[in-house]
Coordinates of N, CA and C in Angstrom, one line a residue:
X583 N 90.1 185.4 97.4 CA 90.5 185.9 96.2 C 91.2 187.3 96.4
X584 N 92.2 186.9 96.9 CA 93.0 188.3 97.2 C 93.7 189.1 96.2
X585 N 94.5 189.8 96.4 CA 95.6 190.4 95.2 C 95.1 192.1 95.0
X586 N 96.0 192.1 94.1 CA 96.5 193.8 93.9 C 95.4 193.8 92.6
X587 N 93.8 194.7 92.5 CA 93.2 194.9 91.6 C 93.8 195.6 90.4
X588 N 94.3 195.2 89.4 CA 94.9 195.6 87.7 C 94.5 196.8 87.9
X589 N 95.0 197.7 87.2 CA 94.9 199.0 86.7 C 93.6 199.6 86.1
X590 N 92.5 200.3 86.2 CA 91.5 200.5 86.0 C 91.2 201.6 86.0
X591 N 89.9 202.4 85.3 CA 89.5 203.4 85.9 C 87.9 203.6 85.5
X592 N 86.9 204.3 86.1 CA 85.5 204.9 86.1 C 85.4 205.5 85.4
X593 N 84.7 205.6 84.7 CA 84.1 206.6 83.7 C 82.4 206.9 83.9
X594 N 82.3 207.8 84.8 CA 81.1 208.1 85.2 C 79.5 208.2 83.9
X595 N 78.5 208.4 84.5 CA 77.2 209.2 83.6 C 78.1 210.4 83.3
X596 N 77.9 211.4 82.2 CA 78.2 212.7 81.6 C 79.5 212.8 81.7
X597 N 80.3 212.0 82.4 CA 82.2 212.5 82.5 C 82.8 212.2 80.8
X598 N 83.8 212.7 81.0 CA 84.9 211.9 79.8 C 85.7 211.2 80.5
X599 N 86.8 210.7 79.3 CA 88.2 210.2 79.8 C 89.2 210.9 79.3
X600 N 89.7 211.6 80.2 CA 90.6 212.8 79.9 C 91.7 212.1 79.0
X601 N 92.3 211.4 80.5 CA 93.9 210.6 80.5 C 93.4 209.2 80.4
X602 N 94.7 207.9 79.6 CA 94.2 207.2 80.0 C 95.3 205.8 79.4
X603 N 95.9 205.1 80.4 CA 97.1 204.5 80.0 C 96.5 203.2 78.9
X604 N 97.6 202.9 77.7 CA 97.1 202.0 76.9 C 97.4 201.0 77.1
X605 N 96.3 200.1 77.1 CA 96.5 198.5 77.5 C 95.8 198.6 79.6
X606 N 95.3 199.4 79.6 CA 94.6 199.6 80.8 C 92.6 199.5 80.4
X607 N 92.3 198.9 81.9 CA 91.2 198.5 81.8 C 90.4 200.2 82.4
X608 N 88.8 199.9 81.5 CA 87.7 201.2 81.6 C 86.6 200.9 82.0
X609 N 86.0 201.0 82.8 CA 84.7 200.7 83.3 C 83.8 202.4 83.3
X610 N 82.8 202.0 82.1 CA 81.6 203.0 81.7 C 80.6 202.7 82.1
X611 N 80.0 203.3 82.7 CA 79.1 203.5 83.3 C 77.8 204.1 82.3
X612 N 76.6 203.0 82.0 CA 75.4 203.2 81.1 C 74.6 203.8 82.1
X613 N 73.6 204.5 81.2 CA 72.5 205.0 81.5 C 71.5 204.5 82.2
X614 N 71.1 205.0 83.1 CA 69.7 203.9 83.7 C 68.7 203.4 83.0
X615 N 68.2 205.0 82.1 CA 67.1 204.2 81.2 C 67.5 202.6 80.2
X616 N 68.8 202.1 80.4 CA 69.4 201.2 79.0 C 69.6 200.4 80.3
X617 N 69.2 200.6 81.1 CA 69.4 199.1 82.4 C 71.1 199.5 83.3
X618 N 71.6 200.5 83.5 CA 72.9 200.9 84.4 C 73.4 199.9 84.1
X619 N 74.5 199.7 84.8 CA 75.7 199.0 84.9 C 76.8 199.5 84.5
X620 N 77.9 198.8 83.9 CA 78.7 199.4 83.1 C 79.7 198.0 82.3
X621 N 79.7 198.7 81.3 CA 81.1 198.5 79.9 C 81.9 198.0 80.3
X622 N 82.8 196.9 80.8 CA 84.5 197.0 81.1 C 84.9 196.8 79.7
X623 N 85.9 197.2 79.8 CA 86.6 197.2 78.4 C 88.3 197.3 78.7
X624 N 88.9 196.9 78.0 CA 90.7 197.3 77.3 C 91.1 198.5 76.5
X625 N 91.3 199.7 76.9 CA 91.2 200.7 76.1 C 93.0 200.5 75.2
X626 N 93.3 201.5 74.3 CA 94.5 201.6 73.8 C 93.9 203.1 72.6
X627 N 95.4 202.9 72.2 CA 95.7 204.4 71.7 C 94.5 204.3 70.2
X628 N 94.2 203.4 69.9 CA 93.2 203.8 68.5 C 91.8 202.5 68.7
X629 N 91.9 202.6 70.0 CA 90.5 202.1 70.1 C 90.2 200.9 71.7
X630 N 89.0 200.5 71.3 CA 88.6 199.9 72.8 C 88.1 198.4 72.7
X631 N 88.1 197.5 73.0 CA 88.2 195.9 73.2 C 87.2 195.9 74.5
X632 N 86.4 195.3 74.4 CA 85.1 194.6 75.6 C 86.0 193.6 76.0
X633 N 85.7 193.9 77.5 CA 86.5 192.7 78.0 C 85.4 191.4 78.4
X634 N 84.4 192.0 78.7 CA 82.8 191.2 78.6 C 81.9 191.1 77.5
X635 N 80.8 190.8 77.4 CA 80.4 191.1 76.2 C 78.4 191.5 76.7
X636 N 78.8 191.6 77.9 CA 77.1 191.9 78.4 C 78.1 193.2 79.4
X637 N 76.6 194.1 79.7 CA 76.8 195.0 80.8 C 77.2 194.5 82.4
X638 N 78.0 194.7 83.2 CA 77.9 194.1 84.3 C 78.2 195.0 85.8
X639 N 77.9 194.8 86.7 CA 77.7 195.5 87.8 C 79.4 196.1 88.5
X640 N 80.1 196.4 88.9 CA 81.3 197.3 89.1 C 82.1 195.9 90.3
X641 N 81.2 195.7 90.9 CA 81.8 194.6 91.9 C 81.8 193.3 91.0
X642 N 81.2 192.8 90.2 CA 81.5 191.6 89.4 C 82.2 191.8 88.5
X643 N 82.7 193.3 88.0 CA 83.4 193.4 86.7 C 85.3 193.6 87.5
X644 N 85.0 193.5 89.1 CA 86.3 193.9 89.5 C 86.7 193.0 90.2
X645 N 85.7 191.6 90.5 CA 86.1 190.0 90.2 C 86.6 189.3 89.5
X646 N 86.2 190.0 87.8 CA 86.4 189.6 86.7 C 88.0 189.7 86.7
X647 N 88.6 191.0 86.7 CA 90.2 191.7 86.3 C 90.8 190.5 87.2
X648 N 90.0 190.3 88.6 CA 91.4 189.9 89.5 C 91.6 188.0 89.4
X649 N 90.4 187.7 88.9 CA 90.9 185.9 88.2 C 91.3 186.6 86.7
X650 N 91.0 187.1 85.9 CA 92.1 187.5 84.9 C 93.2 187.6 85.2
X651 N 93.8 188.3 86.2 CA 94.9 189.2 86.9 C 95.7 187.4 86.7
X652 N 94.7 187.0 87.9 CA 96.0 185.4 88.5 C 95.4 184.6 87.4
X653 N 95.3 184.3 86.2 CA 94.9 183.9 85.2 C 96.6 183.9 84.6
X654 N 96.5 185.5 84.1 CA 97.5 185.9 83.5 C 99.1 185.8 84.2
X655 N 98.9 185.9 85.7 CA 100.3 185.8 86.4 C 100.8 184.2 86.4
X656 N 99.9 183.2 86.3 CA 100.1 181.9 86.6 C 100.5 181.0 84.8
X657 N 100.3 181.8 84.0 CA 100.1 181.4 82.1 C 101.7 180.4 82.1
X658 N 102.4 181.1 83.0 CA 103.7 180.6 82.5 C 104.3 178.9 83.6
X659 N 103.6 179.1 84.5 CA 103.8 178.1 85.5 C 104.3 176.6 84.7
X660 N 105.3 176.4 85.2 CA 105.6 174.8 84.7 C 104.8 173.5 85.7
X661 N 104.6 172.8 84.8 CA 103.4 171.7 85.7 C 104.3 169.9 85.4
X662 N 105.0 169.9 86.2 CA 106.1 168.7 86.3 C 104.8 167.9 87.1
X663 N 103.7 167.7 86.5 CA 103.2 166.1 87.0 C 102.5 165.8 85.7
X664 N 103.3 164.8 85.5 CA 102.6 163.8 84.4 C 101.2 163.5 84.2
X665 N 100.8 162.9 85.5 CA 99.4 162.6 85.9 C 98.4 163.9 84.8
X666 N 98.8 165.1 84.7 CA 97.8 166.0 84.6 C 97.8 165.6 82.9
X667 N 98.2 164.7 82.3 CA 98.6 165.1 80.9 C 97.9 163.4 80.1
X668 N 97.4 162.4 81.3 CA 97.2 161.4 80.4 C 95.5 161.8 80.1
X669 N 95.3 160.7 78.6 CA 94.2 160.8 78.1 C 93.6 159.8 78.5
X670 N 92.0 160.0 78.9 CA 91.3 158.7 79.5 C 90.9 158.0 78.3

């Protein structure tokens, strides 16, 4: 599962987010007492979109972006085989 990881960024325990490009992914980081992990999310200029809907660990939420990633790069692919299209 190779590829160029999407645009992201950390958002530590006690940090902010200073800067932060819109339509780019955020990973927040919870508090231990609430079980750690962190938030991925879609930030933009008047608000923020879960990209998950449970808390999840940094290396499975950066598995997540990259089958999204080739999810989203492949949307347009033309599929010239018939076969894939009959109904059983």
């Amino acid at each position: 599962m190779g590829g160029k990881v999407p645009n992201y960024q950390i958002v530590y325990r006690d940090e902010t987010l200073n800067f932060f490009k819109p339509g780019g992914y955020v990973f927040f980081q919870r508090l231990k007492e609430y079980g750690g992990g962190y938030w991925l999310g879609k930030i933009y200029e008047d608000g923020f979109e879960f990209v998950l809907e449970r808390p999840t660990s940094l290396s499975e939420g950066i598995k997540h972006l990259l089958v999204l990633k080739s999810v989203e790069d492949g949307y347009l692919e033309f599929v010239d085989d018939i076969d894939n299209f009959k109904l059983q």
